[in-house]
Amino acid sequence: MRSLRHPGWQSLIGLSLLVPSLSAAAQAGGAATPAAATQALEVPPGAPETPYVHPDKAYLFAHMTKERYGVLYYSVSVDGLHWRRLNGGKPVSADYHGHASIAQGPDGRYFLVGNKSDSDPLIRFWVSTDLIRWTPYGTYQPSLSDIPGHANALQRIGAPKLYYDKPSSQFLLTWHTPTVPGIPADPERYWASQRTLYVVSKDLKTFDKAPRRLFDWDLATIDTIIQPDPEGGYCAIIKDERYPSYNWTTGKTIRISCAPSLLGPYPNPGPPISPNFREAPTVIRSPDDKDWLIYYEQYAGTSYGLSKAPRLQGPWYQVSGNAGIKKWNRYEMPDGVRHGSMIAISRKEYDALVAAFPNGE
């Protein structure tokens, strides 16, 4: 992986592409603009790429696996595109259970949220200073009665997610809850009744007010994550949980809605950025800060897909990976990884994780 720091052959390709541009500029009596130089350095479509690797940046993917649902595993990457499992493919925690979601708090500590199952009445938190050792931090039991616009909520807390908002100095905790039980003749009515709920907290010990719906629109949503937009406001990345049909062609896809403030109001989400039957989105910024990368699972545990854009509001396109043909792959994920969250970490933290959870190779 570290050999990617010195992509010598890419430099040669880039130089050969750049020279004609510089020559043309010289003949015109001027200098090549930075934009022109950047465009000239781009790899032609379909040509091999060597991803950029920052000497001080890396990524952690905390996830479950197809074989052991809800158990905590780690994968890491130095370029945000090529991932490898840690700890010889074994779990990294004997205590944690849930859909791993990690947020770094104001004091630098990391907080991890989960629950034992959807029927567990408690949302559970763990804390760590190093991402290696997790200790229980506390629990929160939301009241699911009398939620405005979500009457008759079932006792179900699906996939709690955690985000720390620096401007407001508070954690945003989200999850999804249904109002209608599924039946064999119509199992999808359960999922069609899911709505994203939220509470906020300064310290994950006390929580402000009762749970409320995050979105006003009448659309089934699960797996909601929040990402601040560098251009202003916030973007909610959601799964449209309706079953796809001629009426709901966007069902079971990843979509985005952007709002001026953390709690909205969020407008109707945009078009899908993934194929149908994808869920559990997670988002990171590329090491050179040029691209957004949103990963999503083709469930159940079949593979992970990736969409890429220069801005959170697009344009998004789907990247080729795990194709079975090496030269077609722009990213690679370990087999069997499932729901989780990716976060940016320092190279020092990356090295510590690799040392703490060696693969025994």
mmCIF file of C-alpha atoms in Angstrom:
data_model
loop_
_atom_site.group_PDB
_atom_site.id
_atom_site.type_symbol
_atom_site.label_atom_id
_atom_site.label_comp_id
_atom_site.label_asym_id
_atom_site.label_seq_id
_atom_site.Cartn_x
_atom_site.Cartn_y
_atom_site.Cartn_z
ATOM 1 C CA MET A 1 0.000 0.000 0.000
ATOM 2 C CA ARG A 2 2.774 2.456 0.905
ATOM 3 C CA SER A 3 4.363 2.124 -2.530
ATOM 4 C CA LEU A 4 1.481 4.288 -3.743
ATOM 5 C CA ARG A 5 3.268 7.287 -2.220
ATOM 6 C CA HIS A 6 5.567 7.449 -5.215
ATOM 7 C CA PRO A 7 3.475 6.895 -8.364
ATOM 8 C CA GLY A 8 6.412 7.329 -10.708
ATOM 9 C CA TRP A 9 4.760 5.955 -13.800
ATOM 10 C CA GLN A 10 1.765 8.247 -13.331
ATOM 11 C CA SER A 11 4.117 11.203 -13.089
ATOM 12 C CA LEU A 12 5.557 10.252 -16.466
ATOM 13 C CA ILE A 13 2.088 10.015 -17.993
ATOM 14 C CA GLY A 14 1.140 13.307 -16.433
ATOM 15 C CA LEU A 15 4.312 14.958 -17.742
ATOM 16 C CA SER A 16 3.717 13.714 -21.272
ATOM 17 C CA LEU A 17 0.192 15.091 -21.165
ATOM 18 C CA LEU A 18 1.274 18.375 -19.639
ATOM 19 C CA VAL A 19 4.121 19.211 -22.038
ATOM 20 C CA PRO A 20 1.916 19.810 -25.099
ATOM 21 C CA SER A 21 -0.256 22.172 -23.092
ATOM 22 C CA LEU A 22 2.767 24.126 -21.915
ATOM 23 C CA SER A 23 4.136 24.268 -25.471
ATOM 24 C CA ALA A 24 0.852 25.556 -26.824
ATOM 25 C CA ALA A 25 0.755 28.227 -24.153
ATOM 26 C CA ALA A 26 4.328 29.274 -24.939
ATOM 27 C CA GLN A 27 3.560 29.535 -28.653
ATOM 28 C CA ALA A 28 0.625 31.777 -27.805
ATOM 29 C CA GLY A 29 2.939 34.012 -25.819
ATOM 30 C CA GLY A 30 1.451 33.150 -22.450
ATOM 31 C CA ALA A 31 1.688 30.677 -19.573
ATOM 32 C CA ALA A 32 -0.508 27.670 -18.970
ATOM 33 C CA THR A 33 -3.172 28.372 -16.388
ATOM 34 C CA PRO A 34 -3.391 26.205 -13.262
ATOM 35 C CA ALA A 35 -6.785 24.957 -14.422
ATOM 36 C CA ALA A 36 -5.389 23.955 -17.801
ATOM 37 C CA ALA A 37 -2.459 22.196 -16.160
ATOM 38 C CA THR A 38 -4.769 20.300 -13.811
ATOM 39 C CA GLN A 39 -6.988 19.209 -16.662
ATOM 40 C CA ALA A 40 -3.961 18.093 -18.674
ATOM 41 C CA LEU A 41 -2.747 15.940 -15.794
ATOM 42 C CA GLU A 42 -5.960 13.935 -15.626
ATOM 43 C CA VAL A 43 -5.653 10.290 -16.634
ATOM 44 C CA PRO A 44 -7.521 9.520 -19.893
ATOM 45 C CA PRO A 45 -10.795 7.590 -19.429
ATOM 46 C CA GLY A 46 -10.145 3.902 -18.905
ATOM 47 C CA ALA A 47 -6.390 4.289 -18.465
ATOM 48 C CA PRO A 48 -4.726 2.904 -15.307
ATOM 49 C CA GLU A 49 -4.824 5.184 -12.271
ATOM 50 C CA THR A 50 -2.595 5.434 -9.251
ATOM 51 C CA PRO A 51 -4.679 6.972 -6.449
ATOM 52 C CA TYR A 52 -3.272 9.890 -4.504
ATOM 53 C CA VAL A 53 -1.982 9.049 -1.028
ATOM 54 C CA HIS A 54 -1.468 11.802 1.529
ATOM 55 C CA PRO A 55 1.491 11.210 3.885
ATOM 56 C CA ASP A 56 -0.572 12.192 6.953
ATOM 57 C CA LYS A 57 -4.049 10.859 6.086
ATOM 58 C CA ALA A 58 -5.751 7.470 6.157
ATOM 59 C CA TYR A 59 -9.215 5.948 6.695
ATOM 60 C CA LEU A 60 -10.936 3.509 9.034
ATOM 61 C CA PHE A 61 -14.007 1.494 8.081
ATOM 62 C CA ALA A 62 -15.787 0.116 11.175
ATOM 63 C CA HIS A 63 -18.258 -2.488 9.967
ATOM 64 C CA MET A 64 -19.981 -5.823 10.477
ATOM 65 C CA THR A 65 -19.719 -8.829 8.156
ATOM 66 C CA LYS A 66 -22.080 -11.091 6.289
ATOM 67 C CA GLU A 67 -21.106 -13.978 8.559
ATOM 68 C CA ARG A 68 -21.517 -12.109 11.872
ATOM 69 C CA TYR A 69 -24.211 -9.450 11.760
ATOM 70 C CA GLY A 70 -23.792 -6.621 14.276
ATOM 71 C CA VAL A 71 -20.252 -7.564 15.364
ATOM 72 C CA LEU A 72 -17.451 -4.975 15.077
ATOM 73 C CA TYR A 73 -14.670 -5.442 12.503
ATOM 74 C CA TYR A 74 -12.110 -3.016 11.067
ATOM 75 C CA SER A 75 -10.831 -2.365 7.557
ATOM 76 C CA VAL A 76 -8.376 0.397 6.657
ATOM 77 C CA SER A 77 -7.206 2.335 3.611
ATOM 78 C CA VAL A 78 -4.580 4.939 2.802
ATOM 79 C CA ASP A 79 -6.240 6.191 -0.386
ATOM 80 C CA GLY A 80 -9.954 5.829 0.423
ATOM 81 C CA LEU A 81 -10.346 3.368 -2.454
ATOM 82 C CA HIS A 82 -8.424 0.194 -1.646
ATOM 83 C CA TRP A 83 -9.351 -1.430 1.669
ATOM 84 C CA ARG A 84 -7.945 -4.328 3.674
ATOM 85 C CA ARG A 85 -9.251 -6.125 6.735
ATOM 86 C CA LEU A 86 -7.399 -5.916 10.058
ATOM 87 C CA ASN A 87 -6.929 -8.465 12.841
ATOM 88 C CA GLY A 88 -6.763 -11.393 10.459
ATOM 89 C CA GLY A 89 -10.433 -10.876 9.670
ATOM 90 C CA LYS A 90 -11.477 -11.361 13.307
ATOM 91 C CA PRO A 91 -13.668 -8.975 15.365
ATOM 92 C CA VAL A 92 -11.976 -6.109 17.189
ATOM 93 C CA SER A 93 -14.442 -5.922 20.102
ATOM 94 C CA ALA A 94 -16.134 -8.591 22.182
ATOM 95 C CA ASP A 95 -18.620 -6.110 23.654
ATOM 96 C CA TYR A 96 -19.978 -3.976 20.817
ATOM 97 C CA HIS A 97 -23.102 -4.812 18.822
ATOM 98 C CA GLY A 98 -24.876 -2.717 16.227
ATOM 99 C CA HIS A 99 -24.469 -0.869 12.934
ATOM 100 C CA ALA A 100 -21.162 0.812 13.741
ATOM 101 C CA SER A 101 -21.284 4.618 13.626
ATOM 102 C CA ILE A 102 -18.373 6.676 14.984
ATOM 103 C CA ALA A 103 -18.191 10.403 15.756
ATOM 104 C CA GLN A 104 -15.272 12.343 17.209
ATOM 105 C CA GLY A 105 -16.319 14.649 20.030
ATOM 106 C CA PRO A 106 -15.005 18.101 20.939
ATOM 107 C CA ASP A 107 -12.346 16.706 23.290
ATOM 108 C CA GLY A 108 -10.855 14.414 20.637
ATOM 109 C CA ARG A 109 -12.395 11.233 22.020
ATOM 110 C CA TYR A 110 -14.287 8.918 19.691
ATOM 111 C CA PHE A 111 -17.852 7.816 20.403
ATOM 112 C CA LEU A 112 -19.427 4.668 18.982
ATOM 113 C CA VAL A 113 -23.172 3.988 18.960
ATOM 114 C CA GLY A 114 -25.116 0.745 18.620
ATOM 115 C CA ASN A 115 -27.803 -1.486 20.106
ATOM 116 C CA LYS A 116 -28.312 -5.186 20.700
ATOM 117 C CA SER A 117 -31.148 -5.424 18.160
ATOM 118 C CA ASP A 118 -33.948 -3.330 16.696
ATOM 119 C CA SER A 119 -36.144 -4.394 19.624
ATOM 120 C CA ASP A 120 -33.569 -3.293 22.214
ATOM 121 C CA PRO A 121 -35.157 -0.295 24.019
ATOM 122 C CA LEU A 122 -31.714 1.190 24.712
ATOM 123 C CA ILE A 123 -29.343 3.032 22.414
ATOM 124 C CA ARG A 124 -25.838 2.263 23.678
ATOM 125 C CA PHE A 125 -22.631 4.305 23.553
ATOM 126 C CA TRP A 126 -18.954 3.405 23.813
ATOM 127 C CA VAL A 127 -15.973 5.755 24.059
ATOM 128 C CA SER A 128 -12.319 5.483 23.007
ATOM 129 C CA THR A 129 -9.260 7.693 22.956
ATOM 130 C CA ASP A 130 -7.428 5.629 20.332
ATOM 131 C CA LEU A 131 -10.025 3.608 18.343
ATOM 132 C CA ILE A 132 -8.374 0.477 19.717
ATOM 133 C CA ARG A 133 -9.999 0.048 23.151
ATOM 134 C CA TRP A 134 -13.713 0.778 23.499
ATOM 135 C CA THR A 135 -15.357 1.112 26.927
ATOM 136 C CA PRO A 136 -19.087 1.534 27.713
ATOM 137 C CA TYR A 137 -20.061 5.182 28.066
ATOM 138 C CA GLY A 138 -23.791 5.134 28.731
ATOM 139 C CA THR A 139 -27.238 4.416 27.362
ATOM 140 C CA TYR A 140 -30.269 6.375 26.207
ATOM 141 C CA GLN A 141 -33.846 5.094 26.145
ATOM 142 C CA PRO A 142 -35.962 7.219 23.797
ATOM 143 C CA SER A 143 -39.688 7.461 24.309
ATOM 144 C CA LEU A 144 -41.339 6.402 21.073
ATOM 145 C CA SER A 145 -44.820 7.544 22.100
ATOM 146 C CA ASP A 146 -46.421 10.833 21.056
ATOM 147 C CA ILE A 147 -43.960 11.591 18.238
ATOM 148 C CA PRO A 148 -45.467 14.397 16.137
ATOM 149 C CA GLY A 149 -46.351 13.088 12.691
ATOM 150 C CA HIS A 150 -45.441 9.513 13.613
ATOM 151 C CA ALA A 151 -48.326 8.079 15.594
ATOM 152 C CA ASN A 152 -48.386 4.493 16.869
ATOM 153 C CA ALA A 153 -44.634 4.006 16.592
ATOM 154 C CA LEU A 154 -43.493 0.443 17.240
ATOM 155 C CA GLN A 155 -40.785 -0.317 19.777
ATOM 156 C CA ARG A 156 -38.100 -0.556 17.138
ATOM 157 C CA ILE A 157 -34.834 1.431 17.035
ATOM 158 C CA GLY A 158 -33.109 0.791 13.739
ATOM 159 C CA ALA A 159 -29.410 1.441 13.111
ATOM 160 C CA PRO A 160 -28.616 4.421 15.400
ATOM 161 C CA LYS A 161 -26.190 6.895 13.787
ATOM 162 C CA LEU A 162 -24.067 9.553 15.472
ATOM 163 C CA TYR A 163 -22.787 12.893 14.162
ATOM 164 C CA TYR A 164 -21.004 15.680 16.058
ATOM 165 C CA ASP A 165 -21.774 19.187 14.845
ATOM 166 C CA LYS A 166 -18.956 21.605 15.653
ATOM 167 C CA PRO A 167 -20.848 24.877 14.997
ATOM 168 C CA SER A 168 -23.608 24.021 17.485
ATOM 169 C CA SER A 169 -21.376 21.966 19.839
ATOM 170 C CA GLN A 170 -23.846 19.101 19.971
ATOM 171 C CA PHE A 171 -24.268 15.493 18.918
ATOM 172 C CA LEU A 172 -27.058 14.572 16.528
ATOM 173 C CA LEU A 173 -28.374 11.050 17.127
ATOM 174 C CA THR A 174 -30.607 9.558 14.410
ATOM 175 C CA TRP A 175 -32.325 6.218 13.871
ATOM 176 C CA HIS A 176 -35.371 4.841 12.049
ATOM 177 C CA THR A 177 -38.619 3.603 13.590
ATOM 178 C CA PRO A 178 -41.698 2.029 11.905
ATOM 179 C CA THR A 179 -45.398 2.294 12.732
ATOM 180 C CA VAL A 180 -46.787 -0.785 10.961
ATOM 181 C CA PRO A 181 -45.752 -4.412 11.576
ATOM 182 C CA GLY A 182 -44.918 -6.592 8.617
ATOM 183 C CA ILE A 183 -47.034 -9.580 7.669
ATOM 184 C CA PRO A 184 -46.149 -12.503 5.356
ATOM 185 C CA ALA A 185 -48.599 -11.304 2.719
ATOM 186 C CA ASP A 186 -47.141 -7.777 2.787
ATOM 187 C CA PRO A 187 -43.697 -7.646 4.452
ATOM 188 C CA GLU A 188 -42.815 -4.327 2.839
ATOM 189 C CA ARG A 189 -45.461 -2.345 4.689
ATOM 190 C CA TYR A 190 -43.194 -2.509 7.755
ATOM 191 C CA TRP A 191 -40.324 -0.916 5.856
ATOM 192 C CA ALA A 192 -42.584 1.566 4.069
ATOM 193 C CA SER A 193 -43.604 2.958 7.494
ATOM 194 C CA GLN A 194 -40.026 3.723 8.590
ATOM 195 C CA ARG A 195 -39.197 7.353 9.325
ATOM 196 C CA THR A 196 -35.928 8.942 10.474
ATOM 197 C CA LEU A 197 -36.097 10.247 14.065
ATOM 198 C CA TYR A 198 -33.560 12.341 15.959
ATOM 199 C CA VAL A 199 -32.524 13.895 19.260
ATOM 200 C CA VAL A 200 -29.616 16.196 20.104
ATOM 201 C CA SER A 201 -27.240 16.168 23.061
ATOM 202 C CA LYS A 202 -24.231 18.113 24.284
ATOM 203 C CA ASP A 203 -22.610 15.143 26.036
ATOM 204 C CA LEU A 204 -24.570 11.937 25.206
ATOM 205 C CA LYS A 205 -25.668 11.890 28.849
ATOM 206 C CA THR A 206 -28.670 14.200 28.661
ATOM 207 C CA PHE A 207 -30.836 14.661 25.589
ATOM 208 C CA ASP A 208 -32.796 17.686 24.485
ATOM 209 C CA LYS A 209 -36.550 17.132 24.194
ATOM 210 C CA ALA A 210 -38.275 14.020 22.891
ATOM 211 C CA PRO A 211 -37.535 12.326 19.556
ATOM 212 C CA ARG A 212 -38.870 14.079 16.482
ATOM 213 C CA ARG A 213 -38.953 13.403 12.759
ATOM 214 C CA LEU A 214 -35.982 14.814 10.895
ATOM 215 C CA PHE A 215 -37.803 15.130 7.560
ATOM 216 C CA ASP A 216 -41.227 16.592 6.825
ATOM 217 C CA TRP A 217 -41.787 14.679 3.595
ATOM 218 C CA ASP A 218 -43.864 11.513 3.520
ATOM 219 C CA LEU A 219 -41.166 9.129 2.391
ATOM 220 C CA ALA A 220 -39.852 5.968 4.029
ATOM 221 C CA THR A 221 -36.219 6.550 5.035
ATOM 222 C CA ILE A 222 -33.573 4.561 6.878
ATOM 223 C CA ASP A 223 -29.779 4.695 7.364
ATOM 224 C CA THR A 224 -29.657 8.505 7.415
ATOM 225 C CA ILE A 225 -26.242 10.152 7.824
ATOM 226 C CA ILE A 226 -25.385 13.854 7.935
ATOM 227 C CA GLN A 227 -22.459 15.585 6.238
ATOM 228 C CA PRO A 228 -21.685 19.317 6.432
ATOM 229 C CA ASP A 229 -21.394 20.877 2.986
ATOM 230 C CA PRO A 230 -18.254 23.024 2.458
ATOM 231 C CA GLU A 231 -20.382 25.241 0.231
ATOM 232 C CA GLY A 232 -22.758 25.914 3.117
ATOM 233 C CA GLY A 233 -25.412 24.003 5.055
ATOM 234 C CA TYR A 234 -25.741 20.259 5.529
ATOM 235 C CA CYS A 235 -26.552 17.266 3.367
ATOM 236 C CA ALA A 236 -28.587 14.300 4.572
ATOM 237 C CA ILE A 237 -27.653 11.096 2.784
ATOM 238 C CA ILE A 238 -30.566 8.683 3.030
ATOM 239 C CA LYS A 239 -31.889 5.385 1.794
ATOM 240 C CA ASP A 240 -35.251 5.696 0.051
ATOM 241 C CA GLU A 241 -36.848 2.677 1.712
ATOM 242 C CA ARG A 242 -39.847 2.248 -0.576
ATOM 243 C CA TYR A 243 -39.885 -0.908 -2.657
ATOM 244 C CA PRO A 244 -39.016 0.008 -6.281
ATOM 245 C CA SER A 245 -41.883 -0.090 -8.737
ATOM 246 C CA TYR A 246 -43.268 1.885 -11.642
ATOM 247 C CA ASN A 247 -44.725 4.230 -9.018
ATOM 248 C CA TRP A 248 -41.514 4.484 -6.953
ATOM 249 C CA THR A 249 -38.651 4.003 -9.399
ATOM 250 C CA THR A 250 -36.296 5.534 -6.806
ATOM 251 C CA GLY A 251 -37.082 2.899 -4.167
ATOM 252 C CA LYS A 252 -34.251 1.166 -2.292
ATOM 253 C CA THR A 253 -31.640 3.682 -3.515
ATOM 254 C CA ILE A 254 -29.283 6.203 -1.935
ATOM 255 C CA ARG A 255 -30.406 9.817 -2.331
ATOM 256 C CA ILE A 256 -29.318 13.219 -0.977
ATOM 257 C CA SER A 257 -31.163 16.223 0.441
ATOM 258 C CA CYS A 258 -29.313 19.426 1.396
ATOM 259 C CA ALA A 259 -30.548 22.106 3.801
ATOM 260 C CA PRO A 260 -29.213 25.410 5.163
ATOM 261 C CA SER A 261 -29.189 24.193 8.785
ATOM 262 C CA LEU A 262 -28.507 20.970 10.662
ATOM 263 C CA LEU A 263 -32.142 20.248 11.516
ATOM 264 C CA GLY A 264 -33.533 21.455 8.201
ATOM 265 C CA PRO A 265 -36.009 21.900 6.798
ATOM 266 C CA TYR A 266 -34.691 19.450 4.230
ATOM 267 C CA PRO A 267 -36.280 19.577 0.743
ATOM 268 C CA ASN A 268 -37.321 16.466 -1.136
ATOM 269 C CA PRO A 269 -34.224 14.397 -1.902
ATOM 270 C CA GLY A 270 -32.590 14.463 -5.303
ATOM 271 C CA PRO A 271 -32.358 11.603 -7.811
ATOM 272 C CA PRO A 272 -30.683 8.315 -6.870
ATOM 273 C CA ILE A 273 -26.900 8.204 -6.798
ATOM 274 C CA SER A 274 -26.913 4.393 -6.588
ATOM 275 C CA PRO A 275 -28.699 1.496 -8.272
ATOM 276 C CA ASN A 276 -31.769 -0.027 -6.591
ATOM 277 C CA PHE A 277 -31.357 -2.311 -3.573
ATOM 278 C CA ARG A 278 -28.504 -0.393 -1.975
ATOM 279 C CA GLU A 279 -28.337 0.815 1.637
ATOM 280 C CA ALA A 280 -26.082 1.801 4.574
ATOM 281 C CA PRO A 281 -24.330 4.769 2.926
ATOM 282 C CA THR A 282 -21.124 6.176 4.370
ATOM 283 C CA VAL A 283 -19.192 9.190 3.083
ATOM 284 C CA ILE A 284 -15.550 10.305 3.096
ATOM 285 C CA ARG A 285 -13.482 13.005 1.393
ATOM 286 C CA SER A 286 -10.661 11.885 -0.921
ATOM 287 C CA PRO A 287 -7.109 12.420 0.421
ATOM 288 C CA ASP A 288 -6.547 15.360 -1.943
ATOM 289 C CA ASP A 289 -9.887 16.939 -0.906
ATOM 290 C CA LYS A 290 -11.041 16.967 -4.543
ATOM 291 C CA ASP A 291 -13.786 14.341 -4.446
ATOM 292 C CA TRP A 292 -16.580 13.005 -2.263
ATOM 293 C CA LEU A 293 -16.826 9.232 -2.025
ATOM 294 C CA ILE A 294 -20.097 7.625 -0.937
ATOM 295 C CA TYR A 295 -20.017 3.879 -0.383
ATOM 296 C CA TYR A 296 -23.179 1.776 -0.069
ATOM 297 C CA GLU A 297 -23.960 -1.884 0.409
ATOM 298 C CA GLN A 298 -25.666 -4.087 -2.133
ATOM 299 C CA TYR A 299 -27.509 -6.115 0.460
ATOM 300 C CA ALA A 300 -27.457 -8.566 1.938
ATOM 301 C CA GLY A 301 -23.678 -8.567 2.042
ATOM 302 C CA THR A 302 -23.268 -9.091 -1.701
ATOM 303 C CA SER A 303 -20.791 -6.276 -2.324
ATOM 304 C CA TYR A 304 -20.114 -2.578 -1.808
ATOM 305 C CA GLY A 305 -20.653 0.061 -4.473
ATOM 306 C CA LEU A 306 -19.162 3.535 -4.762
ATOM 307 C CA SER A 307 -20.379 6.825 -6.211
ATOM 308 C CA LYS A 308 -18.112 9.827 -6.660
ATOM 309 C CA ALA A 309 -18.650 13.577 -7.095
ATOM 310 C CA PRO A 310 -16.642 16.812 -6.888
ATOM 311 C CA ARG A 311 -19.456 18.408 -4.822
ATOM 312 C CA LEU A 312 -21.997 16.919 -2.437
ATOM 313 C CA GLN A 313 -24.717 18.208 -4.745
ATOM 314 C CA GLY A 314 -23.165 16.419 -7.710
ATOM 315 C CA PRO A 315 -22.778 15.426 -10.426
ATOM 316 C CA TRP A 316 -22.472 11.876 -9.084
ATOM 317 C CA TYR A 317 -21.367 8.839 -11.054
ATOM 318 C CA GLN A 318 -20.916 5.199 -10.124
ATOM 319 C CA VAL A 319 -17.342 3.984 -9.960
ATOM 320 C CA SER A 320 -16.236 0.561 -11.196
ATOM 321 C CA GLY A 321 -14.903 -1.783 -8.547
ATOM 322 C CA ASN A 322 -14.857 -5.406 -7.386
ATOM 323 C CA ALA A 323 -15.371 -6.261 -11.050
ATOM 324 C CA GLY A 324 -13.312 -9.439 -11.026
ATOM 325 C CA ILE A 325 -11.059 -7.844 -13.636
ATOM 326 C CA LYS A 326 -8.244 -5.967 -11.924
ATOM 327 C CA LYS A 327 -7.669 -3.313 -14.554
ATOM 328 C CA TRP A 328 -11.331 -2.264 -14.444
ATOM 329 C CA ASN A 329 -11.325 -1.656 -10.704
ATOM 330 C CA ARG A 330 -11.081 1.884 -9.380
ATOM 331 C CA TYR A 331 -11.689 0.607 -5.820
ATOM 332 C CA GLU A 332 -11.539 -2.709 -3.999
ATOM 333 C CA MET A 333 -13.351 -3.855 -0.838
ATOM 334 C CA PRO A 334 -12.812 -7.001 1.225
ATOM 335 C CA ASP A 335 -15.377 -9.747 0.673
ATOM 336 C CA GLY A 336 -18.336 -9.927 3.021
ATOM 337 C CA VAL A 337 -18.159 -6.466 4.615
ATOM 338 C CA ARG A 338 -21.514 -5.050 5.664
ATOM 339 C CA HIS A 339 -23.058 -1.981 7.342
ATOM 340 C CA GLY A 340 -20.700 0.469 9.012
ATOM 341 C CA SER A 341 -19.111 3.890 8.846
ATOM 342 C CA MET A 342 -15.902 5.273 7.362
ATOM 343 C CA ILE A 343 -13.956 8.052 9.062
ATOM 344 C CA ALA A 344 -10.785 9.919 8.220
ATOM 345 C CA ILE A 345 -7.895 9.232 10.599
ATOM 346 C CA SER A 346 -4.280 10.347 10.847
ATOM 347 C CA ARG A 347 -1.433 8.208 9.546
ATOM 348 C CA LYS A 348 -0.290 7.889 13.166
ATOM 349 C CA GLU A 349 -3.671 6.420 14.117
ATOM 350 C CA TYR A 350 -3.550 4.164 11.062
ATOM 351 C CA ASP A 351 -0.138 2.806 12.059
ATOM 352 C CA ALA A 352 -1.345 2.236 15.629
ATOM 353 C CA LEU A 353 -4.406 0.315 14.424
ATOM 354 C CA VAL A 354 -2.333 -1.869 12.091
ATOM 355 C CA ALA A 355 0.057 -2.622 14.984
ATOM 356 C CA ALA A 356 -2.784 -3.322 17.429
ATOM 357 C CA PHE A 357 -4.711 -5.575 15.041
ATOM 358 C CA PRO A 358 -2.096 -7.346 12.886
ATOM 359 C CA ASN A 359 -3.150 -9.813 10.237
ATOM 360 C CA GLY A 360 -0.567 -12.408 11.255
ATOM 361 C CA GLU A 361 0.871 -12.567 7.765
#
